[in-house]
PDB file of C-alpha atoms in Angstrom:
ATOM      1  CA  MET X   1      86.016  91.125 105.737  1.00  0.00           C
ATOM      2  CA  LEU X   2      89.525  89.609 105.660  1.00  0.00           C
ATOM      3  CA  ASP X   3      89.050  87.826 108.985  1.00  0.00           C
ATOM      4  CA  SER X   4      86.056  86.074 107.421  1.00  0.00           C
ATOM      5  CA  LEU X   5      88.188  85.011 104.440  1.00  0.00           C
ATOM      6  CA  TYR X   6      90.878  83.588 106.734  1.00  0.00           C
ATOM      7  CA  ASN X   7      88.285  81.512 108.618  1.00  0.00           C
ATOM      8  CA  ILE X   8      86.670  79.853 105.583  1.00  0.00           C
ATOM      9  CA  GLU X   9      87.762  76.367 104.500  1.00  0.00           C
ATOM     10  CA  PHE X  10      88.447  76.772 100.771  1.00  0.00           C
ATOM     11  CA  SER X  11      88.879  74.236  98.029  1.00  0.00           C
ATOM     12  CA  LYS X  12      92.276  74.436  96.311  1.00  0.00           C
ATOM     13  CA  LYS X  13      90.700  76.408  93.455  1.00  0.00           C
ATOM     14  CA  GLY X  14      88.909  78.661  95.942  1.00  0.00           C
ATOM     15  CA  GLN X  15      92.198  79.524  97.685  1.00  0.00           C
ATOM     16  CA  CYS X  16      93.404  81.305  94.548  1.00  0.00           C
ATOM     17  CA  TYR X  17      90.241  83.380  94.194  1.00  0.00           C
ATOM     18  CA  ALA X  18      90.125  84.229  97.908  1.00  0.00           C
ATOM     19  CA  TYR X  19      93.732  85.438  97.766  1.00  0.00           C
ATOM     20  CA  LYS X  20      93.040  87.573  94.690  1.00  0.00           C
ATOM     21  CA  ILE X  21      89.992  89.104  96.396  1.00  0.00           C
ATOM     22  CA  SER X  22      92.046  89.913  99.497  1.00  0.00           C
ATOM     23  CA  MET X  23      94.781  91.635  97.444  1.00  0.00           C
ATOM     24  CA  LYS X  24      92.202  93.665  95.490  1.00  0.00           C
ATOM     25  CA  PHE X  25      90.637  94.670  98.804  1.00  0.00           C
ATOM     26  CA  PHE X  26      94.008  95.905 100.114  1.00  0.00           C
ATOM     27  CA  ARG X  27      94.759  97.812  96.907  1.00  0.00           C
ATOM     28  CA  SER X  28      91.365  99.537  96.678  1.00  0.00           C
ATOM     29  CA  SER X  29      91.450 100.356 100.415  1.00  0.00           C
ATOM     30  CA  LEU X  30      94.898 101.923  99.995  1.00  0.00           C
ATOM     31  CA  ASP X  31      93.705 104.008  97.030  1.00  0.00           C
ATOM     32  CA  LYS X  32      90.676 105.216  99.023  1.00  0.00           C
ATOM     33  CA  ALA X  33      92.807 106.059 102.068  1.00  0.00           C
ATOM     34  CA  ILE X  34      95.264 108.108  99.993  1.00  0.00           C
ATOM     35  CA  LYS X  35      92.472 109.847  98.102  1.00  0.00           C
ATOM     36  CA  SER X  36      90.826 110.925 101.371  1.00  0.00           C
ATOM     37  CA  ILE X  37      94.118 112.380 102.653  1.00  0.00           C
ATOM     38  CA  ASP X  38      95.088 113.944  99.330  1.00  0.00           C
ATOM     39  CA  SER X  39      91.775 115.716  98.671  1.00  0.00           C
ATOM     40  CA  LYS X  40      92.167 119.466  99.017  1.00  0.00           C
ATOM     41  CA  PRO X  41      89.667 121.532 100.989  1.00  0.00           C
ATOM     42  CA  GLU X  42      87.337 123.788  99.033  1.00  0.00           C
ATOM     43  CA  GLU X  43      88.347 127.393  98.494  1.00  0.00           C
ATOM     44  CA  ASN X  44      87.039 129.687 101.200  1.00  0.00           C
ATOM     45  CA  ASP X  45      85.540 132.872  99.714  1.00  0.00           C
ATOM     46  CA  ASN X  46      85.671 134.500 103.160  1.00  0.00           C
ATOM     47  CA  ALA X  47      89.445 134.024 103.476  1.00  0.00           C
ATOM     48  CA  PRO X  48      91.280 137.191 104.578  1.00  0.00           C
ATOM     49  CA  ARG X  49      92.510 139.324 101.697  1.00  0.00           C
ATOM     50  CA  ASN X  50      95.131 141.407 103.512  1.00  0.00           C
ATOM     51  CA  LEU X  51      98.832 140.512 103.290  1.00  0.00           C
ATOM     52  CA  LEU X  52      99.133 139.025 106.788  1.00  0.00           C
ATOM     53  CA  GLY X  53      96.023 136.914 106.236  1.00  0.00           C
ATOM     54  CA  ARG X  54      97.364 135.629 102.921  1.00  0.00           C
ATOM     55  CA  ILE X  55     100.755 134.783 104.462  1.00  0.00           C
ATOM     56  CA  LEU X  56      99.068 132.968 107.330  1.00  0.00           C
ATOM     57  CA  GLY X  57      96.797 131.128 104.890  1.00  0.00           C
ATOM     58  CA  ALA X  58      99.772 130.111 102.720  1.00  0.00           C
ATOM     59  CA  SER X  59     101.676 128.906 105.810  1.00  0.00           C
ATOM     60  CA  ILE X  60      98.742 126.786 106.951  1.00  0.00           C
ATOM     61  CA  GLU X  61      98.349 125.367 103.439  1.00  0.00           C
ATOM     62  CA  PHE X  62     102.084 124.530 103.317  1.00  0.00           C
ATOM     63  CA  PHE X  63     101.998 122.700 106.662  1.00  0.00           C
ATOM     64  CA  ASN X  64      98.824 120.873 105.647  1.00  0.00           C
ATOM     65  CA  THR X  65     100.555 119.757 102.438  1.00  0.00           C
ATOM     66  CA  VAL X  66     103.606 118.521 104.373  1.00  0.00           C
ATOM     67  CA  LEU X  67     101.410 116.681 106.884  1.00  0.00           C
ATOM     68  CA  ALA X  68      99.358 115.140 104.071  1.00  0.00           C
ATOM     69  CA  TYR X  69     102.547 113.992 102.309  1.00  0.00           C
ATOM     70  CA  GLU X  70     103.819 112.375 105.532  1.00  0.00           C
ATOM     71  CA  ALA X  71     100.430 110.792 106.192  1.00  0.00           C
ATOM     72  CA  ILE X  72     100.316 109.309 102.677  1.00  0.00           C
ATOM     73  CA  ALA X  73     103.846 107.901 103.117  1.00  0.00           C
ATOM     74  CA  THR X  74     102.841 106.339 106.446  1.00  0.00           C
ATOM     75  CA  VAL X  75      99.652 104.853 104.985  1.00  0.00           C
ATOM     76  CA  ARG X  76     101.557 103.346 102.031  1.00  0.00           C
ATOM     77  CA  LYS X  77     104.072 101.726 104.379  1.00  0.00           C
ATOM     78  CA  ALA X  78     101.324 100.359 106.641  1.00  0.00           C
ATOM     79  CA  PHE X  79      99.482  98.828 103.689  1.00  0.00           C
ATOM     80  CA  ILE X  80     102.658  97.171 102.388  1.00  0.00           C
ATOM     81  CA  ILE X  81     103.201  95.542 105.787  1.00  0.00           C
ATOM     82  CA  GLN X  82      99.591  94.347 105.903  1.00  0.00           C
ATOM     83  CA  ALA X  83      99.548  93.121 102.293  1.00  0.00           C
ATOM     84  CA  TYR X  84     102.707  91.061 102.889  1.00  0.00           C
ATOM     85  CA  HIS X  85     101.231  89.756 106.164  1.00  0.00           C
ATOM     86  CA  ASN X  86      98.164  88.755 104.140  1.00  0.00           C
ATOM     87  CA  TRP X  87     100.414  86.602 101.912  1.00  0.00           C
ATOM     88  CA  GLU X  88     101.916  84.975 105.028  1.00  0.00           C
ATOM     89  CA  LYS X  89      98.466  84.263 106.464  1.00  0.00           C
ATOM     90  CA  PHE X  90      97.257  82.691 103.231  1.00  0.00           C
ATOM     91  CA  VAL X  91     100.301  80.409 103.073  1.00  0.00           C
ATOM     92  CA  CYS X  92      99.688  79.321 106.678  1.00  0.00           C
ATOM     93  CA  LYS X  93      95.963  78.834 106.058  1.00  0.00           C
ATOM     94  CA  CYS X  94      96.485  76.783 102.884  1.00  0.00           C
ATOM     95  CA  PHE X  95      99.260  74.782 104.550  1.00  0.00           C
ATOM     96  CA  SER X  96      97.175  73.872 107.609  1.00  0.00           C
ATOM     97  CA  GLN X  97      94.370  72.732 105.273  1.00  0.00           C
ATOM     98  CA  THR X  98      96.694  70.741 103.002  1.00  0.00           C
ATOM     99  CA  PHE X  99      98.904  69.258 105.740  1.00  0.00           C
ATOM    100  CA  PRO X 100      96.767  69.336 108.922  1.00  0.00           C
ATOM    101  CA  SER X 101      99.139  67.113 110.915  1.00  0.00           C
ATOM    102  CA  GLU X 102     102.238  69.237 110.214  1.00  0.00           C
ATOM    103  CA  LYS X 103     103.515  72.276 112.067  1.00  0.00           C
ATOM    104  CA  VAL X 104     102.555  75.584 110.432  1.00  0.00           C
ATOM    105  CA  PRO X 105     105.675  77.271 108.952  1.00  0.00           C
ATOM    106  CA  ARG X 106     107.106  80.514 110.322  1.00  0.00           C
ATOM    107  CA  GLY X 107     109.611  82.939 108.803  1.00  0.00           C
ATOM    108  CA  PHE X 108     110.084  83.740 105.128  1.00  0.00           C
ATOM    109  CA  ASP X 109     112.360  80.796 104.252  1.00  0.00           C
ATOM    110  CA  ASP X 110     109.990  78.191 105.721  1.00  0.00           C
ATOM    111  CA  LEU X 111     106.904  79.952 104.366  1.00  0.00           C
ATOM    112  CA  SER X 112     108.296  80.129 100.827  1.00  0.00           C
ATOM    113  CA  LYS X 113     109.306  76.431 100.921  1.00  0.00           C
ATOM    114  CA  ALA X 114     105.818  75.531 102.171  1.00  0.00           C
ATOM    115  CA  ALA X 115     104.213  77.694  99.466  1.00  0.00           C
ATOM    116  CA  GLU X 116     106.259  76.061  96.688  1.00  0.00           C
ATOM    117  CA  ARG X 117     105.418  72.634  98.111  1.00  0.00           C
ATOM    118  CA  MET X 118     101.731  73.507  97.605  1.00  0.00           C
ATOM    119  CA  GLY X 119     102.307  74.631  94.016  1.00  0.00           C
ATOM    120  CA  PHE X 120     102.557  78.399  94.552  1.00  0.00           C
ATOM    121  CA  ILE X 121     104.683  80.078  91.856  1.00  0.00           C
ATOM    122  CA  LEU X 122     106.593  82.692  93.847  1.00  0.00           C
ATOM    123  CA  HIS X 123     107.773  85.915  92.236  1.00  0.00           C
ATOM    124  CA  PRO X 124     111.615  86.040  92.288  1.00  0.00           C
ATOM    125  CA  GLU X 125     111.532  89.354  94.194  1.00  0.00           C
ATOM    126  CA  LEU X 126     109.102  88.220  96.901  1.00  0.00           C
ATOM    127  CA  ASN X 127     112.018  87.920  99.338  1.00  0.00           C
ATOM    128  CA  LEU X 128     112.631  91.664  98.889  1.00  0.00           C
ATOM    129  CA  VAL X 129     109.014  92.438  99.791  1.00  0.00           C
ATOM    130  CA  SER X 130     109.622  90.366 102.930  1.00  0.00           C
ATOM    131  CA  ASP X 131     112.794  92.383 103.593  1.00  0.00           C
ATOM    132  CA  LEU X 132     110.906  95.636 103.055  1.00  0.00           C
ATOM    133  CA  SER X 133     108.234  94.562 105.523  1.00  0.00           C
ATOM    134  CA  ASN X 134     110.946  93.705 108.076  1.00  0.00           C
ATOM    135  CA  VAL X 135     112.613  97.091 107.656  1.00  0.00           C
ATOM    136  CA  LEU X 136     109.304  98.959 107.956  1.00  0.00           C
ATOM    137  CA  LYS X 137     108.271  96.970 111.046  1.00  0.00           C
ATOM    138  CA  HIS X 138     111.566  96.365 112.843  1.00  0.00           C
ATOM    139  CA  ASP X 139     114.162  98.636 111.173  1.00  0.00           C
ATOM    140  CA  SER X 140     116.035  95.394 110.367  1.00  0.00           C
ATOM    141  CA  LYS X 141     119.628  96.114 109.369  1.00  0.00           C
ATOM    142  CA  LYS X 142     120.154  92.761 107.574  1.00  0.00           C
ATOM    143  CA  SER X 143     117.039  93.257 105.472  1.00  0.00           C
ATOM    144  CA  CYS X 144     118.105  96.820 104.777  1.00  0.00           C
ATOM    145  CA  GLU X 145     121.494  95.687 103.441  1.00  0.00           C
ATOM    146  CA  ARG X 146     119.768  93.441 100.897  1.00  0.00           C
ATOM    147  CA  LEU X 147     117.338  96.194  99.889  1.00  0.00           C
ATOM    148  CA  LEU X 148     120.175  98.697  99.443  1.00  0.00           C
ATOM    149  CA  SER X 149     121.874  96.199  97.146  1.00  0.00           C
ATOM    150  CA  GLU X 150     118.816  95.064  95.142  1.00  0.00           C
ATOM    151  CA  TRP X 151     116.422  98.047  95.281  1.00  0.00           C
ATOM    152  CA  PRO X 152     118.666 101.107  95.813  1.00  0.00           C
ATOM    153  CA  LYS X 153     116.122 103.517  94.279  1.00  0.00           C
ATOM    154  CA  LEU X 154     113.794 102.757  97.185  1.00  0.00           C
ATOM    155  CA  PHE X 155     116.010 104.909  99.402  1.00  0.00           C
ATOM    156  CA  SER X 156     116.493 108.617  99.841  1.00  0.00           C
ATOM    157  CA  PRO X 157     119.043 110.184 100.238  1.00  0.00           C
ATOM    158  CA  ASP X 158     121.586 108.576  97.933  1.00  0.00           C
ATOM    159  CA  PRO X 159     121.841 104.829  98.731  1.00  0.00           C
ATOM    160  CA  GLU X 160     125.648 104.998  98.408  1.00  0.00           C
ATOM    161  CA  ILE X 161     125.754 107.419 101.342  1.00  0.00           C
ATOM    162  CA  LEU X 162     123.427 105.173 103.333  1.00  0.00           C
ATOM    163  CA  SER X 163     125.432 102.015 102.575  1.00  0.00           C
ATOM    164  CA  LYS X 164     128.529 103.668 104.091  1.00  0.00           C
ATOM    165  CA  GLU X 165     126.534 104.344 107.257  1.00  0.00           C
ATOM    166  CA  LEU X 166     125.195 100.799 107.771  1.00  0.00           C
ATOM    167  CA  ASP X 167     127.142 100.519 111.029  1.00  0.00           C
ATOM    168  CA  ASP X 168     125.529 103.677 112.408  1.00  0.00           C
ATOM    169  CA  GLU X 169     123.055 102.434 115.040  1.00  0.00           C
ATOM    170  CA  ASP X 170     121.200 105.775 115.050  1.00  0.00           C
ATOM    171  CA  ILE X 171     119.973 105.627 111.448  1.00  0.00           C
ATOM    172  CA  ASN X 172     116.226 105.244 111.139  1.00  0.00           C
ATOM    173  CA  TRP X 173     116.051 103.146 107.975  1.00  0.00           C
ATOM    174  CA  THR X 174     112.283 103.326 107.752  1.00  0.00           C
ATOM    175  CA  SER X 175     112.323 107.102 107.344  1.00  0.00           C
ATOM    176  CA  ASN X 176     114.846 106.784 104.477  1.00  0.00           C
ATOM    177  CA  ILE X 177     112.507 104.576 102.442  1.00  0.00           C
ATOM    178  CA  LYS X 178     110.410 106.542  99.961  1.00  0.00           C
ATOM    179  CA  ILE X 179     107.487 104.654  98.432  1.00  0.00           C
ATOM    180  CA  ASP X 180     105.700 106.274  95.491  1.00  0.00           C
ATOM    181  CA  ASP X 181     102.923 104.937  93.244  1.00  0.00           C
ATOM    182  CA  LYS X 182     105.403 103.023  91.051  1.00  0.00           C
ATOM    183  CA  TRP X 183     106.739 101.139  94.063  1.00  0.00           C
ATOM    184  CA  ILE X 184     103.205 100.399  95.257  1.00  0.00           C
ATOM    185  CA  ASP X 185     102.376  98.968  91.801  1.00  0.00           C
ATOM    186  CA  LYS X 186     105.557  96.871  91.810  1.00  0.00           C
ATOM    187  CA  ILE X 187     105.094  95.505  95.342  1.00  0.00           C
ATOM    188  CA  PHE X 188     101.421  94.650  94.892  1.00  0.00           C
ATOM    189  CA  SER X 189     102.210  93.011  91.540  1.00  0.00           C
ATOM    190  CA  ILE X 190     104.851  90.819  93.219  1.00  0.00           C
ATOM    191  CA  LEU X 191     102.411  89.786  95.950  1.00  0.00           C
ATOM    192  CA  GLU X 192      99.543  89.181  93.520  1.00  0.00           C
ATOM    193  CA  LYS X 193     101.761  86.879  91.436  1.00  0.00           C
ATOM    194  CA  SER X 194     102.871  84.866  94.497  1.00  0.00           C
ATOM    195  CA  GLY X 195      99.519  83.502  95.650  1.00  0.00           C
ATOM    196  CA  PRO X 196      97.887  80.071  95.426  1.00  0.00           C
ATOM    197  CA  PRO X 197      97.923  78.519  91.922  1.00  0.00           C
ATOM    198  CA  GLU X 198      94.943  79.082  89.622  1.00  0.00           C
ATOM    199  CA  ASN X 199      94.995  75.483  88.436  1.00  0.00           C
ATOM    200  CA  PRO X 200      96.108  73.369  91.405  1.00  0.00           C
ATOM    201  CA  GLN X 201      97.202  69.777  90.812  1.00  0.00           C
TER     202      GLN X 201
END
């Protein structure tokens, strides 16, 4: 579906609606993916009733819960990367339509300048979503420093402990980022508010 959206030549007004549709698609797909992982299996009436059977059953249920939790965390991170990449692709698409003779921008600084040039109103924390995407994809230390400063609650354990260990090359920053539903709402809200203008000039 999204590949089709990227390949259509939109009017300036249509760019806004196409972007909104793409973000709704990402959000509903994320909700469906999490729901499918989070759904618990039906109770088995034939489950063993003796002590050993119950212990084994509880152990399996515990490991399934842990695996489901990790899977949900991984899915959330993957969708954040893709949703931010969607913003990048829309900026490039709109730019190549608006300025066909100019080189398509690359990197957050150039993309944000190009977006503002086309009348996009960028959310002031969009740069942090870019940083988050860089940390999740590349374990970027520079991006992580900014996130620790601006969004410390994104990290677990305590961000103060992590900030003291910034020089430690062995830290896996991605695994220290904990994204719950509130963060998903915040990040998607930032991206949704940073798309093509509803009333282009």
